[in-house]
mmCIF file of C-alpha atoms in Angstrom:
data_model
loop_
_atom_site.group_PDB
_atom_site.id
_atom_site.type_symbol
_atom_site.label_atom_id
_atom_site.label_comp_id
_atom_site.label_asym_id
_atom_site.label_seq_id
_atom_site.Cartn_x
_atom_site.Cartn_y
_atom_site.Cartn_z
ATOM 1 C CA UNK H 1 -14.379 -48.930 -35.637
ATOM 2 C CA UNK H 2 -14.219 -51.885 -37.848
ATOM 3 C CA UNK H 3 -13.701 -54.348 -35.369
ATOM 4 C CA UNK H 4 -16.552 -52.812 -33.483
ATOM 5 C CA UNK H 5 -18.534 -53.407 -36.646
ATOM 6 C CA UNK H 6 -17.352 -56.920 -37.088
ATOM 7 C CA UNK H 7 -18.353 -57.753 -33.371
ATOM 8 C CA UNK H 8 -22.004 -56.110 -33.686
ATOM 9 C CA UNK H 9 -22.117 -58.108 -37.207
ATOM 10 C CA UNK H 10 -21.588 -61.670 -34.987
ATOM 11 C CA UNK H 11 -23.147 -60.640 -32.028
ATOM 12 C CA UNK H 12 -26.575 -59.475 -33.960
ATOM 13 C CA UNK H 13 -26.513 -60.942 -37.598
ATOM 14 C CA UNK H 14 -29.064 -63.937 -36.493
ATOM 15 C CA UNK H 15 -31.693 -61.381 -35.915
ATOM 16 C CA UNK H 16 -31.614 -60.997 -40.018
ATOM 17 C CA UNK H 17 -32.914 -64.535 -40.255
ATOM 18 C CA UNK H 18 -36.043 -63.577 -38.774
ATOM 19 C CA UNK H 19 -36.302 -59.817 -40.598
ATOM 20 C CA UNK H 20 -39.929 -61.035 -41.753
ATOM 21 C CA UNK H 21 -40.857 -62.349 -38.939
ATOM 22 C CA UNK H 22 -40.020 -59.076 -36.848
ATOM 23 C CA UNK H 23 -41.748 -57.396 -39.700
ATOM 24 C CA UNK H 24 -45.258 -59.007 -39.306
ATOM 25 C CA UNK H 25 -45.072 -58.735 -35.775
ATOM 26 C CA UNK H 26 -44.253 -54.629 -35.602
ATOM 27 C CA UNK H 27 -46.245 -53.415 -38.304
ATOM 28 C CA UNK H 28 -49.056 -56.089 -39.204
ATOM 29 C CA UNK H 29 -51.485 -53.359 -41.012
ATOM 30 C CA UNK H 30 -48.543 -51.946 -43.153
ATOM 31 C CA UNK H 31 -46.656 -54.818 -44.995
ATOM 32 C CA UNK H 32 -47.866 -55.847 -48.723
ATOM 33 C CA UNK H 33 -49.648 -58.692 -48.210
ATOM 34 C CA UNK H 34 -48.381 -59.791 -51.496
ATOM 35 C CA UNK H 35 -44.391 -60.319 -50.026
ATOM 36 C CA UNK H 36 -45.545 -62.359 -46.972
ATOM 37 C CA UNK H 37 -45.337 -66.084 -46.864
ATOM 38 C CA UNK H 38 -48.342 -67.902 -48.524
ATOM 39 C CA UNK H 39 -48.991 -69.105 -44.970
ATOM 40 C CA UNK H 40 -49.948 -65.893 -43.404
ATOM 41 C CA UNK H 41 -51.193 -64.090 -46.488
ATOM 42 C CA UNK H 42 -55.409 -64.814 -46.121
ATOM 43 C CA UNK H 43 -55.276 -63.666 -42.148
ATOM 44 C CA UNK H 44 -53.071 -60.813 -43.423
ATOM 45 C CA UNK H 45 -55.544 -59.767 -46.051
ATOM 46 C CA UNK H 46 -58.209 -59.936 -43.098
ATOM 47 C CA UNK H 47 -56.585 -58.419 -40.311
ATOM 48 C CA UNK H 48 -55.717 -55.315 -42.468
ATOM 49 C CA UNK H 49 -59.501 -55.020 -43.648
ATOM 50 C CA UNK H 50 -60.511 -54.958 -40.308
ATOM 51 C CA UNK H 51 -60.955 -50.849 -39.584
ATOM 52 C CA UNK H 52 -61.470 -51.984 -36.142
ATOM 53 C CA UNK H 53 -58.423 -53.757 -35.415
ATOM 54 C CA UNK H 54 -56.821 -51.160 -37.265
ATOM 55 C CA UNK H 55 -58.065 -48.657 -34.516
ATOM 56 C CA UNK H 56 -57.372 -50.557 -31.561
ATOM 57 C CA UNK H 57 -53.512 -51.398 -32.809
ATOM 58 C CA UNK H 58 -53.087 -47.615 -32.859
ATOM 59 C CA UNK H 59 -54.822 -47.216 -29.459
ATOM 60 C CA UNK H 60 -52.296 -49.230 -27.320
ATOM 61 C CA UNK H 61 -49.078 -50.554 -27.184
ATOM 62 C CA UNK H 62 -47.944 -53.541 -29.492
ATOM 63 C CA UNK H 63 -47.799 -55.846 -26.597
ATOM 64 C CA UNK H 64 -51.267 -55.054 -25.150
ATOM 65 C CA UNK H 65 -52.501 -55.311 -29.044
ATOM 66 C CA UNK H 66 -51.401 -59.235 -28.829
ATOM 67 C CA UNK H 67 -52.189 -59.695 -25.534
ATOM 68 C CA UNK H 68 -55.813 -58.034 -25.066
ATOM 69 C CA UNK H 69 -57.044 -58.670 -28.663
ATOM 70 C CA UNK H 70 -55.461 -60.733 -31.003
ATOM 71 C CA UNK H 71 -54.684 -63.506 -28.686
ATOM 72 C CA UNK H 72 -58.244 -63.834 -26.782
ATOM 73 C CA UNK H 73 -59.930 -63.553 -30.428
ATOM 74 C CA UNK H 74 -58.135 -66.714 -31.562
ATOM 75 C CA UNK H 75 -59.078 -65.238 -34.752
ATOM 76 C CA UNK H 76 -55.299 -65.481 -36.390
ATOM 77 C CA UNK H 77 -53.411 -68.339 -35.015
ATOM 78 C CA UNK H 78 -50.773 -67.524 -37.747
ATOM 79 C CA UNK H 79 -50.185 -64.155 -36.567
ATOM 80 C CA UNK H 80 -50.315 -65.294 -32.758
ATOM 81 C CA UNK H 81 -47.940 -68.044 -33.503
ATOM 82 C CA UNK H 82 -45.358 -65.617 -35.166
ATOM 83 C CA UNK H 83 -46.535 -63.524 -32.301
ATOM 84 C CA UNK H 84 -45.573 -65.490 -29.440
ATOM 85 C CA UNK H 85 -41.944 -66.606 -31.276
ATOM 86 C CA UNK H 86 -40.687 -63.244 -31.513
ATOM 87 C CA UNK H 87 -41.725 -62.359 -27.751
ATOM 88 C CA UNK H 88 -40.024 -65.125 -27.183
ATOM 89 C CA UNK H 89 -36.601 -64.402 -28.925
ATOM 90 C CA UNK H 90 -36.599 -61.485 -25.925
ATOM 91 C CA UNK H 91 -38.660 -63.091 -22.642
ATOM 92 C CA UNK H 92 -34.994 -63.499 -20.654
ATOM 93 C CA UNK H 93 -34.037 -60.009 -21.349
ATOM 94 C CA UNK H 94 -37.457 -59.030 -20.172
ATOM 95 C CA UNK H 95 -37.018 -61.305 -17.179
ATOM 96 C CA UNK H 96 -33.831 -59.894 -16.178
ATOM 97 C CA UNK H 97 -35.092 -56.523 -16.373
ATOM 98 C CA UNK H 98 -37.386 -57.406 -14.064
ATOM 99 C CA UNK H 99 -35.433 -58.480 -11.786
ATOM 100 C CA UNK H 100 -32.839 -55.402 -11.954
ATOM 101 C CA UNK H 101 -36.053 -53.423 -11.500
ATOM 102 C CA UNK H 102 -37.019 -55.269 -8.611
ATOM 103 C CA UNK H 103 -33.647 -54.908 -6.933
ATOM 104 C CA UNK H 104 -33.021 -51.293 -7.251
ATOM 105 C CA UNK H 105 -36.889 -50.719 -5.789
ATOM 106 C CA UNK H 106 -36.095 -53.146 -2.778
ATOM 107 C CA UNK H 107 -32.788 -51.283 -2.093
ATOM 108 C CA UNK H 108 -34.468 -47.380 -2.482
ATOM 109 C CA UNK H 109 -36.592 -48.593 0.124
ATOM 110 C CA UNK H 110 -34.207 -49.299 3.067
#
């Protein structure tokens, strides 16, 4: 068991560089604005005033939240730009998926 440890340790321990970032991305409305970085704290402060935003990120899925609102508002470049990195970090595994997906459809069919 501790050399499975060890392994998941190397194989996952760059994803705690970017705890914060994952962080503001997942859960935008519930962080304390006061332990963000300086450069996202004033669209922080507005995004989480916004009772309307509020009720649209618990009306749909995270990804549809950055996709259908956040991003065509243009209103928080700070939080799209820490946004778009994260999605990012996973596109490829989201690509392959696709692709598995896409496969095992094609091969039901015949």
């Amino acid at each position: 068991i501790s050399q499975l440890r060890t392994e998941f340790k190397n194989r996952f321990g760059d994803f705690r560089a970017y705890k914060e970032e994952f962080r503001l991305f997942v859960a935008p409305f519930d962080i304390d604005v006061s332990e963000v970085p300086t450069w996202f704290q004033m669209e922080a402060i507005e995004l989480q005033c916004s009772e309307e935003l509020k009720a649209k990120f618990s009306s749909c899925s995270l990804f549809n939240f950055y996709k259908n609102v956040i991003v065509p508002s243009g209103q928080f470049p700070s939080l799209i730009d820490n946004a778009l990195q994260v999605v990012s970090m996973f596109g490829s595994t989201y690509r392959c998926e696709q692709l598995f997906s896409k496969m095992k459809f094609s091969k039901s069919q015949h």
